Amino acid sequence: MTEDPSPPPEEFANRLRDLRKQVDGDNDKGAAEKPGAAAPGSAMGLAFRVGIELATGLVVGGGLGWLLDRWWHTSPAMLILFFFLGAAAGMVNVFRTAREINRRD
Amino acid sequence: MEHHNPLEQFAIQRIVPLHIGGIDVSITNSTVFMVLAIALITLFLTLSMRSGSLVPARWQSMAELSYEFIGNMIRENVGNEGRRYFPFIFSLFMFVLFCNLLGLIPYSFTVTSHIIVTFALAAVVFIGVTIIGFIRNGAGFLRLFVPSGVPVFLLPLIIVIEFLSYLTRPISLSVRLFANMMAGHTVLAVFGSFVVALGILAGWMPLAFIVAMIGLELIIAILQAYVFAILTCIYLNDAFHVHH
């Protein structure tokens, strides 16, 4: 059990240093590539995400307005009002999404 | 010639018809793939962590990577209080990820291409976050709808808009996942029928497109699971830190 199969400590330290250097080099390269190297899916994904935010605002606003109209028999006043409020909410969501993405980059 | 409907792949088929108390609880292809996803996640995590060595091998490294990925996501977006909800967010992420990836296998079924599935997941998140928010902040959670620094005469308008914006969360969360999965799979099916229609002469062009598209779909499958998990974290953060 006195036999030590692991490489001598100095050799291990050398290998570790080399690997660290390699990993750091990779990291630097990754950071440099980052702004231009948008993944093919990400730009489309971003457009999709923002589009869906905007559309769901309209759907939720319109839906809520329609429901209120049914309860209060005010058709179509609430539908029209909440359609625009929903559009505003959608824009707020788009703005927040954009801010979130900017923060992350 | 058999019909090639690109939407056929989304059809729910009853495998074991079951009716309990007038409610249809049949085991469908959707059920099978949900169970399959859960079984594969369990197998993946238990088998890869069985050795539990200090220096991880490939499989263990993958399991640890997914654990740390979600762990860091929660730490960065929610903070330390969010660690209690790690099991939920990790399960959610793995379930969506495995359902998305399983759906990419030809002749399989994509559970997440049905809006009712994604909406159920999103509704759990939405209702859960709302309850946690009210438990932790009491009525103070309502301050979420009142941004600071808004003139008083604008307040009624802003509160309604903020409330609507809050209500859009489960819808946009579910529609995003569902639309991404359904759109991708429909495009693949449409181009698949082009390959058959154009035959040997020109069929390789849509085939090449499908190959590229599968790569993109793989990215989208992982990206959408990530987006679902990170948005859950962001919503959970609102329940802990009510500020605007």
mmCIF file of C-alpha atoms in Angstrom:
data_model
loop_
_atom_site.group_PDB
_atom_site.id
_atom_site.type_symbol
_atom_site.label_atom_id
_atom_site.label_comp_id
_atom_site.label_asym_id
_atom_site.label_seq_id
_atom_site.Cartn_x
_atom_site.Cartn_y
_atom_site.Cartn_z
ATOM 1 C CA MET A 1 0.000 0.000 0.000
ATOM 2 C CA THR A 2 3.050 2.223 0.029
ATOM 3 C CA GLU A 3 2.933 2.359 -3.784
ATOM 4 C CA ASP A 4 1.356 5.662 -4.849
ATOM 5 C CA PRO A 5 -0.180 5.372 -8.329
ATOM 6 C CA SER A 6 -0.940 9.077 -8.644
ATOM 7 C CA PRO A 7 1.597 11.279 -10.494
ATOM 8 C CA PRO A 8 4.103 13.263 -8.405
ATOM 9 C CA PRO A 9 2.608 16.467 -6.960
ATOM 10 C CA GLU A 10 4.710 18.859 -9.059
ATOM 11 C CA GLU A 11 3.601 17.168 -12.277
ATOM 12 C CA PHE A 12 -0.009 17.364 -11.135
ATOM 13 C CA ALA A 13 0.407 21.060 -10.309
ATOM 14 C CA ASN A 14 1.838 21.686 -13.769
ATOM 15 C CA ARG A 15 -1.026 19.911 -15.453
ATOM 16 C CA LEU A 16 -3.529 21.800 -13.332
ATOM 17 C CA ARG A 17 -1.921 25.129 -14.252
ATOM 18 C CA ASP A 18 -1.933 24.239 -17.943
ATOM 19 C CA LEU A 19 -5.572 23.238 -17.798
ATOM 20 C CA ARG A 20 -6.515 26.404 -15.939
ATOM 21 C CA LYS A 21 -4.759 28.458 -18.583
ATOM 22 C CA GLN A 22 -6.602 26.569 -21.287
ATOM 23 C CA VAL A 23 -9.963 27.044 -19.593
ATOM 24 C CA ASP A 24 -9.324 30.738 -19.001
ATOM 25 C CA GLY A 25 -8.332 31.122 -22.644
ATOM 26 C CA ASP A 26 -11.574 29.502 -23.688
ATOM 27 C CA ASN A 27 -13.507 31.792 -21.417
ATOM 28 C CA ASP A 28 -11.856 34.883 -22.878
ATOM 29 C CA LYS A 29 -12.659 33.723 -26.350
ATOM 30 C CA GLY A 30 -16.253 33.068 -25.346
ATOM 31 C CA ALA A 31 -16.611 36.534 -23.885
ATOM 32 C CA ALA A 32 -15.129 38.149 -26.984
ATOM 33 C CA GLU A 33 -17.435 36.217 -29.269
ATOM 34 C CA LYS A 34 -20.522 36.968 -27.261
ATOM 35 C CA PRO A 35 -21.897 40.182 -28.823
ATOM 36 C CA GLY A 36 -21.716 39.008 -32.432
ATOM 37 C CA ALA A 37 -22.303 35.330 -31.850
ATOM 38 C CA ALA A 38 -26.038 35.310 -31.455
ATOM 39 C CA ALA A 39 -27.305 31.745 -31.662
ATOM 40 C CA PRO A 40 -29.519 31.195 -34.727
ATOM 41 C CA GLY A 41 -32.514 30.573 -32.506
ATOM 42 C CA SER A 42 -32.062 33.517 -30.194
ATOM 43 C CA ALA A 43 -32.964 36.429 -32.495
ATOM 44 C CA MET A 44 -36.062 34.603 -33.681
ATOM 45 C CA GLY A 45 -36.768 33.530 -30.120
ATOM 46 C CA LEU A 46 -36.538 37.140 -29.003
ATOM 47 C CA ALA A 47 -38.942 38.300 -31.692
ATOM 48 C CA PHE A 48 -41.286 35.463 -30.802
ATOM 49 C CA ARG A 49 -41.125 36.292 -27.110
ATOM 50 C CA VAL A 50 -41.813 40.001 -27.575
ATOM 51 C CA GLY A 51 -44.577 39.310 -30.100
ATOM 52 C CA ILE A 52 -46.310 36.914 -27.746
ATOM 53 C CA GLU A 53 -46.102 39.453 -24.884
ATOM 54 C CA LEU A 54 -47.811 42.041 -27.056
ATOM 55 C CA ALA A 55 -50.483 39.663 -28.336
ATOM 56 C CA THR A 56 -51.382 38.214 -24.945
ATOM 57 C CA GLY A 57 -51.915 41.733 -23.615
ATOM 58 C CA LEU A 58 -54.568 42.276 -26.267
ATOM 59 C CA VAL A 59 -56.138 38.858 -25.677
ATOM 60 C CA VAL A 60 -56.333 39.258 -21.904
ATOM 61 C CA GLY A 61 -57.601 42.854 -22.167
ATOM 62 C CA GLY A 62 -60.186 41.963 -24.787
ATOM 63 C CA GLY A 63 -61.270 38.845 -22.905
ATOM 64 C CA LEU A 64 -61.686 40.672 -19.611
ATOM 65 C CA GLY A 65 -63.600 43.473 -21.334
ATOM 66 C CA TRP A 66 -65.909 40.960 -22.985
ATOM 67 C CA LEU A 67 -66.566 39.257 -19.635
ATOM 68 C CA LEU A 68 -67.318 42.572 -17.905
ATOM 69 C CA ASP A 69 -69.687 43.462 -20.762
ATOM 70 C CA ARG A 70 -71.556 40.215 -20.212
ATOM 71 C CA TRP A 71 -71.910 40.849 -16.496
ATOM 72 C CA TRP A 72 -72.803 44.516 -16.648
ATOM 73 C CA HIS A 73 -74.646 44.481 -20.020
ATOM 74 C CA THR A 74 -72.593 47.415 -21.220
ATOM 75 C CA SER A 75 -71.631 45.930 -24.566
ATOM 76 C CA PRO A 76 -69.408 47.062 -26.191
ATOM 77 C CA ALA A 77 -68.073 49.822 -23.928
ATOM 78 C CA MET A 78 -65.941 47.650 -21.663
ATOM 79 C CA LEU A 79 -64.612 45.571 -24.568
ATOM 80 C CA ILE A 80 -63.354 48.714 -26.280
ATOM 81 C CA LEU A 81 -61.955 50.206 -23.081
ATOM 82 C CA PHE A 82 -60.179 47.036 -21.999
ATOM 83 C CA PHE A 83 -58.900 46.351 -25.494
ATOM 84 C CA PHE A 84 -56.873 49.542 -25.262
ATOM 85 C CA LEU A 85 -55.903 48.907 -21.647
ATOM 86 C CA GLY A 86 -54.788 45.424 -22.694
ATOM 87 C CA ALA A 87 -52.735 46.925 -25.509
ATOM 88 C CA ALA A 88 -51.090 49.210 -22.946
ATOM 89 C CA ALA A 89 -50.423 46.243 -20.652
ATOM 90 C CA GLY A 90 -48.888 44.379 -23.594
ATOM 91 C CA MET A 91 -46.578 47.313 -24.291
ATOM 92 C CA VAL A 92 -45.610 47.466 -20.616
ATOM 93 C CA ASN A 93 -44.758 43.762 -20.824
ATOM 94 C CA VAL A 94 -42.688 44.268 -23.971
ATOM 95 C CA PHE A 95 -40.840 47.120 -22.294
ATOM 96 C CA ARG A 96 -40.130 44.980 -19.220
ATOM 97 C CA THR A 97 -38.998 42.040 -21.343
ATOM 98 C CA ALA A 98 -36.624 44.279 -23.289
ATOM 99 C CA ARG A 99 -35.248 45.739 -20.050
ATOM 100 C CA GLU A 100 -34.815 42.234 -18.638
ATOM 101 C CA ILE A 101 -32.884 41.121 -21.720
ATOM 102 C CA ASN A 102 -30.688 44.227 -21.625
ATOM 103 C CA ARG A 103 -29.903 43.607 -17.976
ATOM 104 C CA ARG A 104 -28.904 40.041 -18.711
ATOM 105 C CA ASP A 105 -26.484 40.894 -21.535
ATOM 106 C CA MET B 1 -52.207 8.024 -51.555
ATOM 107 C CA GLU B 2 -52.609 8.412 -47.834
ATOM 108 C CA HIS B 3 -53.344 11.861 -46.523
ATOM 109 C CA HIS B 4 -50.514 13.915 -45.055
ATOM 110 C CA ASN B 5 -52.011 16.280 -42.577
ATOM 111 C CA PRO B 6 -49.229 18.135 -40.773
ATOM 112 C CA LEU B 7 -51.491 18.527 -37.729
ATOM 113 C CA GLU B 8 -52.192 14.817 -37.475
ATOM 114 C CA GLN B 9 -49.193 14.357 -35.195
ATOM 115 C CA PHE B 10 -50.923 16.366 -32.481
ATOM 116 C CA ALA B 11 -53.990 14.138 -32.327
ATOM 117 C CA ILE B 12 -54.760 12.609 -28.939
ATOM 118 C CA GLN B 13 -55.366 8.886 -29.179
ATOM 119 C CA ARG B 14 -56.989 6.861 -26.439
ATOM 120 C CA ILE B 15 -54.881 3.815 -25.733
ATOM 121 C CA VAL B 16 -56.745 2.500 -22.686
ATOM 122 C CA PRO B 17 -60.260 4.009 -22.538
ATOM 123 C CA LEU B 18 -61.216 4.731 -18.929
ATOM 124 C CA HIS B 19 -64.267 6.508 -17.564
ATOM 125 C CA ILE B 20 -64.546 7.202 -13.859
ATOM 126 C CA GLY B 21 -67.719 8.916 -12.665
ATOM 127 C CA GLY B 22 -68.548 10.213 -16.129
ATOM 128 C CA ILE B 23 -65.132 11.842 -16.494
ATOM 129 C CA ASP B 24 -62.922 10.695 -19.326
ATOM 130 C CA VAL B 25 -59.621 9.687 -17.738
ATOM 131 C CA SER B 26 -58.444 7.460 -20.577
ATOM 132 C CA ILE B 27 -54.774 6.703 -20.875
ATOM 133 C CA THR B 28 -53.805 8.524 -24.070
ATOM 134 C CA ASN B 29 -50.605 8.878 -26.028
ATOM 135 C CA SER B 30 -50.136 12.138 -24.126
ATOM 136 C CA THR B 31 -50.328 10.305 -20.799
ATOM 137 C CA VAL B 32 -47.865 7.711 -21.999
ATOM 138 C CA PHE B 33 -45.307 10.325 -22.992
ATOM 139 C CA MET B 34 -45.719 12.268 -19.743
ATOM 140 C CA VAL B 35 -45.109 9.079 -17.749
ATOM 141 C CA LEU B 36 -42.225 8.222 -20.051
ATOM 142 C CA ALA B 37 -40.664 11.646 -19.469
ATOM 143 C CA ILE B 38 -40.951 11.274 -15.698
ATOM 144 C CA ALA B 39 -39.564 7.730 -15.820
ATOM 145 C CA LEU B 40 -36.610 8.855 -17.951
ATOM 146 C CA ILE B 41 -35.865 11.807 -15.633
ATOM 147 C CA THR B 42 -35.938 9.491 -12.619
ATOM 148 C CA LEU B 43 -33.733 6.950 -14.368
ATOM 149 C CA PHE B 44 -31.316 9.614 -15.590
ATOM 150 C CA LEU B 45 -30.898 11.212 -12.175
ATOM 151 C CA THR B 46 -30.786 8.047 -10.060
ATOM 152 C CA LEU B 47 -28.563 5.991 -12.362
ATOM 153 C CA SER B 48 -26.113 8.792 -13.057
ATOM 154 C CA MET B 49 -25.789 9.694 -9.367
ATOM 155 C CA ARG B 50 -25.565 6.084 -8.168
ATOM 156 C CA SER B 51 -21.783 6.023 -8.045
ATOM 157 C CA GLY B 52 -21.697 9.472 -6.432
ATOM 158 C CA SER B 53 -17.969 9.847 -6.958
ATOM 159 C CA LEU B 54 -16.114 13.006 -6.026
ATOM 160 C CA VAL B 55 -14.774 13.467 -9.539
ATOM 161 C CA PRO B 56 -17.839 13.016 -11.744
ATOM 162 C CA ALA B 57 -17.839 10.905 -14.880
ATOM 163 C CA ARG B 58 -19.890 11.868 -17.932
ATOM 164 C CA TRP B 59 -23.376 10.942 -16.771
ATOM 165 C CA GLN B 60 -22.892 12.197 -13.249
ATOM 166 C CA SER B 61 -21.477 15.404 -14.691
ATOM 167 C CA MET B 62 -24.638 15.900 -16.760
ATOM 168 C CA ALA B 63 -26.859 15.385 -13.733
ATOM 169 C CA GLU B 64 -24.768 17.764 -11.624
ATOM 170 C CA LEU B 65 -24.740 20.296 -14.456
ATOM 171 C CA SER B 66 -28.533 20.403 -14.627
ATOM 172 C CA TYR B 67 -28.732 20.655 -10.826
ATOM 173 C CA GLU B 68 -26.268 23.535 -10.692
ATOM 174 C CA PHE B 69 -27.870 25.229 -13.688
ATOM 175 C CA ILE B 70 -31.204 25.547 -11.907
ATOM 176 C CA GLY B 71 -29.524 26.207 -8.557
ATOM 177 C CA ASN B 72 -27.629 29.191 -9.998
ATOM 178 C CA MET B 73 -30.712 30.386 -11.835
ATOM 179 C CA ILE B 74 -32.668 30.528 -8.587
ATOM 180 C CA ARG B 75 -29.812 32.157 -6.684
ATOM 181 C CA GLU B 76 -29.370 34.859 -9.315
ATOM 182 C CA ASN B 77 -33.044 35.613 -9.943
ATOM 183 C CA VAL B 78 -34.718 35.004 -6.608
ATOM 184 C CA GLY B 79 -31.959 34.986 -4.036
ATOM 185 C CA ASN B 80 -31.460 32.705 -1.079
ATOM 186 C CA GLU B 81 -35.118 32.633 -0.025
ATOM 187 C CA GLY B 82 -35.896 30.977 -3.337
ATOM 188 C CA ARG B 83 -33.883 27.872 -2.495
ATOM 189 C CA ARG B 84 -36.935 26.338 -0.828
ATOM 190 C CA TYR B 85 -38.617 26.204 -4.211
ATOM 191 C CA PHE B 86 -35.682 24.499 -5.925
ATOM 192 C CA PRO B 87 -37.405 21.070 -6.069
ATOM 193 C CA PHE B 88 -40.442 22.558 -7.804
ATOM 194 C CA ILE B 89 -38.510 24.601 -10.366
ATOM 195 C CA PHE B 90 -36.073 21.765 -11.026
ATOM 196 C CA SER B 91 -38.940 19.313 -11.600
ATOM 197 C CA LEU B 92 -40.701 21.821 -13.832
ATOM 198 C CA PHE B 93 -37.567 22.432 -15.899
ATOM 199 C CA MET B 94 -36.726 18.740 -16.267
ATOM 200 C CA PHE B 95 -40.309 17.820 -17.155
ATOM 201 C CA VAL B 96 -40.615 20.480 -19.848
ATOM 202 C CA LEU B 97 -37.126 19.703 -21.157
ATOM 203 C CA PHE B 98 -37.721 15.974 -21.409
ATOM 204 C CA CYS B 99 -41.171 16.405 -22.958
ATOM 205 C CA ASN B 100 -39.698 18.768 -25.552
ATOM 206 C CA LEU B 101 -36.789 16.468 -26.320
ATOM 207 C CA LEU B 102 -38.916 13.309 -26.440
ATOM 208 C CA GLY B 103 -41.152 15.045 -28.951
ATOM 209 C CA LEU B 104 -38.222 15.398 -31.344
ATOM 210 C CA ILE B 105 -37.952 11.635 -31.764
ATOM 211 C CA PRO B 106 -39.776 10.657 -34.973
ATOM 212 C CA TYR B 107 -43.238 9.096 -34.450
ATOM 213 C CA SER B 108 -43.311 10.272 -30.849
ATOM 214 C CA PHE B 109 -45.815 12.648 -29.343
ATOM 215 C CA THR B 110 -45.011 16.136 -28.060
ATOM 216 C CA VAL B 111 -46.846 16.685 -24.811
ATOM 217 C CA THR B 112 -45.911 20.378 -24.671
ATOM 218 C CA SER B 113 -47.469 21.067 -28.081
ATOM 219 C CA HIS B 114 -50.874 21.099 -26.399
ATOM 220 C CA ILE B 115 -51.876 24.404 -24.858
ATOM 221 C CA ILE B 116 -53.884 22.757 -22.110
ATOM 222 C CA VAL B 117 -50.734 21.041 -20.809
ATOM 223 C CA THR B 118 -48.592 24.172 -20.888
ATOM 224 C CA PHE B 119 -51.450 26.254 -19.516
ATOM 225 C CA ALA B 120 -51.906 23.844 -16.610
ATOM 226 C CA LEU B 121 -48.189 24.158 -15.795
ATOM 227 C CA ALA B 122 -48.334 27.951 -16.123
ATOM 228 C CA ALA B 123 -51.494 28.129 -13.997
ATOM 229 C CA VAL B 124 -49.787 26.164 -11.218
ATOM 230 C CA VAL B 125 -46.920 28.661 -11.313
ATOM 231 C CA PHE B 126 -49.251 31.677 -11.446
ATOM 232 C CA ILE B 127 -51.570 30.557 -8.641
ATOM 233 C CA GLY B 128 -48.664 29.330 -6.548
ATOM 234 C CA VAL B 129 -46.731 32.593 -6.893
ATOM 235 C CA THR B 130 -49.851 34.626 -6.053
ATOM 236 C CA ILE B 131 -50.492 32.549 -2.915
ATOM 237 C CA ILE B 132 -46.838 32.720 -1.825
ATOM 238 C CA GLY B 133 -46.881 36.472 -2.443
ATOM 239 C CA PHE B 134 -49.944 37.006 -0.254
ATOM 240 C CA ILE B 135 -48.632 34.687 2.489
ATOM 241 C CA ARG B 136 -45.279 36.435 2.663
ATOM 242 C CA ASN B 137 -46.406 40.043 2.182
ATOM 243 C CA GLY B 138 -50.061 39.991 3.182
ATOM 244 C CA ALA B 139 -51.985 42.820 1.579
ATOM 245 C CA GLY B 140 -48.612 44.417 0.832
ATOM 246 C CA PHE B 141 -48.413 42.134 -2.192
ATOM 247 C CA LEU B 142 -50.949 44.464 -3.832
ATOM 248 C CA ARG B 143 -48.203 47.099 -3.977
ATOM 249 C CA LEU B 144 -47.034 45.110 -6.998
ATOM 250 C CA PHE B 145 -49.779 46.888 -8.932
ATOM 251 C CA VAL B 146 -48.782 50.336 -7.703
ATOM 252 C CA PRO B 147 -45.464 51.485 -9.147
ATOM 253 C CA SER B 148 -43.726 54.118 -7.074
ATOM 254 C CA GLY B 149 -43.370 57.652 -8.393
ATOM 255 C CA VAL B 150 -46.594 57.747 -10.364
ATOM 256 C CA PRO B 151 -48.739 60.915 -10.149
ATOM 257 C CA VAL B 152 -51.991 60.346 -8.212
ATOM 258 C CA PHE B 153 -54.280 61.230 -11.121
ATOM 259 C CA LEU B 154 -52.662 58.523 -13.258
ATOM 260 C CA LEU B 155 -52.912 55.886 -10.536
ATOM 261 C CA PRO B 156 -56.321 54.376 -11.464
ATOM 262 C CA LEU B 157 -55.161 53.859 -15.039
ATOM 263 C CA ILE B 158 -51.769 52.439 -14.038
ATOM 264 C CA ILE B 159 -53.283 50.022 -11.524
ATOM 265 C CA VAL B 160 -55.628 48.570 -14.146
ATOM 266 C CA ILE B 161 -52.770 48.253 -16.638
ATOM 267 C CA GLU B 162 -50.505 46.611 -14.062
ATOM 268 C CA PHE B 163 -53.299 44.235 -13.095
ATOM 269 C CA LEU B 164 -53.855 43.256 -16.736
ATOM 270 C CA SER B 165 -50.114 42.859 -17.169
ATOM 271 C CA TYR B 166 -50.105 40.509 -14.177
ATOM 272 C CA LEU B 167 -52.978 38.504 -15.669
ATOM 273 C CA THR B 168 -51.119 38.058 -18.968
ATOM 274 C CA ARG B 169 -48.357 36.097 -17.233
ATOM 275 C CA PRO B 170 -49.889 32.613 -17.291
ATOM 276 C CA ILE B 171 -51.158 33.184 -20.837
ATOM 277 C CA SER B 172 -47.865 34.351 -22.282
ATOM 278 C CA LEU B 173 -45.957 31.686 -20.345
ATOM 279 C CA SER B 174 -48.113 28.885 -21.719
ATOM 280 C CA VAL B 175 -48.608 30.264 -25.237
ATOM 281 C CA ARG B 176 -44.868 30.796 -25.689
ATOM 282 C CA LEU B 177 -44.005 27.153 -25.003
ATOM 283 C CA PHE B 178 -46.996 25.731 -26.846
ATOM 284 C CA ALA B 179 -46.571 27.941 -29.933
ATOM 285 C CA ASN B 180 -42.862 27.221 -30.209
ATOM 286 C CA MET B 181 -43.317 23.481 -30.019
ATOM 287 C CA MET B 182 -46.371 23.326 -32.252
ATOM 288 C CA ALA B 183 -44.956 25.665 -34.914
ATOM 289 C CA GLY B 184 -41.675 23.782 -35.150
ATOM 290 C CA HIS B 185 -43.297 20.379 -35.417
ATOM 291 C CA THR B 186 -45.814 21.582 -38.004
ATOM 292 C CA VAL B 187 -43.044 23.032 -40.171
ATOM 293 C CA LEU B 188 -41.132 19.756 -39.923
ATOM 294 C CA ALA B 189 -44.210 17.783 -40.965
ATOM 295 C CA VAL B 190 -44.962 20.117 -43.887
ATOM 296 C CA PHE B 191 -41.418 19.852 -45.207
ATOM 297 C CA GLY B 192 -41.531 16.107 -44.625
ATOM 298 C CA SER B 193 -44.469 15.877 -47.021
ATOM 299 C CA PHE B 194 -42.498 18.005 -49.534
ATOM 300 C CA VAL B 195 -39.763 15.380 -49.506
ATOM 301 C CA VAL B 196 -42.301 12.707 -50.413
ATOM 302 C CA ALA B 197 -44.013 14.875 -53.040
ATOM 303 C CA LEU B 198 -40.799 15.966 -54.814
ATOM 304 C CA GLY B 199 -39.379 12.464 -54.836
ATOM 305 C CA ILE B 200 -35.773 11.582 -55.629
ATOM 306 C CA LEU B 201 -35.237 14.468 -58.087
ATOM 307 C CA ALA B 202 -35.711 17.473 -55.829
ATOM 308 C CA GLY B 203 -36.666 15.889 -52.530
ATOM 309 C CA TRP B 204 -33.186 16.308 -51.083
ATOM 310 C CA MET B 205 -33.672 20.084 -50.833
ATOM 311 C CA PRO B 206 -36.473 19.966 -48.232
ATOM 312 C CA LEU B 207 -34.619 17.024 -46.649
ATOM 313 C CA ALA B 208 -31.546 19.213 -46.145
ATOM 314 C CA PHE B 209 -33.795 21.887 -44.695
ATOM 315 C CA ILE B 210 -35.285 19.346 -42.279
ATOM 316 C CA VAL B 211 -31.820 18.360 -41.085
ATOM 317 C CA ALA B 212 -31.007 22.006 -40.342
ATOM 318 C CA MET B 213 -34.434 22.522 -38.825
ATOM 319 C CA ILE B 214 -33.983 19.584 -36.439
ATOM 320 C CA GLY B 215 -30.858 21.291 -35.125
ATOM 321 C CA LEU B 216 -32.823 24.479 -34.580
ATOM 322 C CA GLU B 217 -35.646 22.528 -32.942
ATOM 323 C CA LEU B 218 -33.136 20.971 -30.544
ATOM 324 C CA ILE B 219 -32.004 24.460 -29.513
ATOM 325 C CA ILE B 220 -35.615 25.622 -29.168
ATOM 326 C CA ALA B 221 -36.546 22.559 -27.084
ATOM 327 C CA ILE B 222 -33.803 23.351 -24.571
ATOM 328 C CA LEU B 223 -34.236 27.127 -24.790
ATOM 329 C CA GLN B 224 -37.974 26.977 -24.121
ATOM 330 C CA ALA B 225 -37.491 24.758 -21.070
ATOM 331 C CA TYR B 226 -34.927 27.305 -19.868
ATOM 332 C CA VAL B 227 -37.256 30.248 -20.577
ATOM 333 C CA PHE B 228 -40.105 28.529 -18.735
ATOM 334 C CA ALA B 229 -37.911 27.946 -15.692
ATOM 335 C CA ILE B 230 -36.343 31.413 -15.658
ATOM 336 C CA LEU B 231 -39.696 33.182 -15.998
ATOM 337 C CA THR B 232 -40.986 31.089 -13.092
ATOM 338 C CA CYS B 233 -37.975 32.358 -11.124
ATOM 339 C CA ILE B 234 -38.666 35.965 -12.131
ATOM 340 C CA TYR B 235 -42.323 35.664 -11.109
ATOM 341 C CA LEU B 236 -41.309 34.005 -7.849
ATOM 342 C CA ASN B 237 -38.946 36.912 -7.233
ATOM 343 C CA ASP B 238 -41.936 39.286 -7.309
ATOM 344 C CA ALA B 239 -43.516 37.274 -4.505
ATOM 345 C CA PHE B 240 -40.426 37.793 -2.351
ATOM 346 C CA HIS B 241 -39.401 41.314 -3.271
ATOM 347 C CA VAL B 242 -42.416 43.509 -3.935
ATOM 348 C CA HIS B 243 -40.957 46.658 -5.409
ATOM 349 C CA HIS B 244 -41.308 48.694 -8.525
#
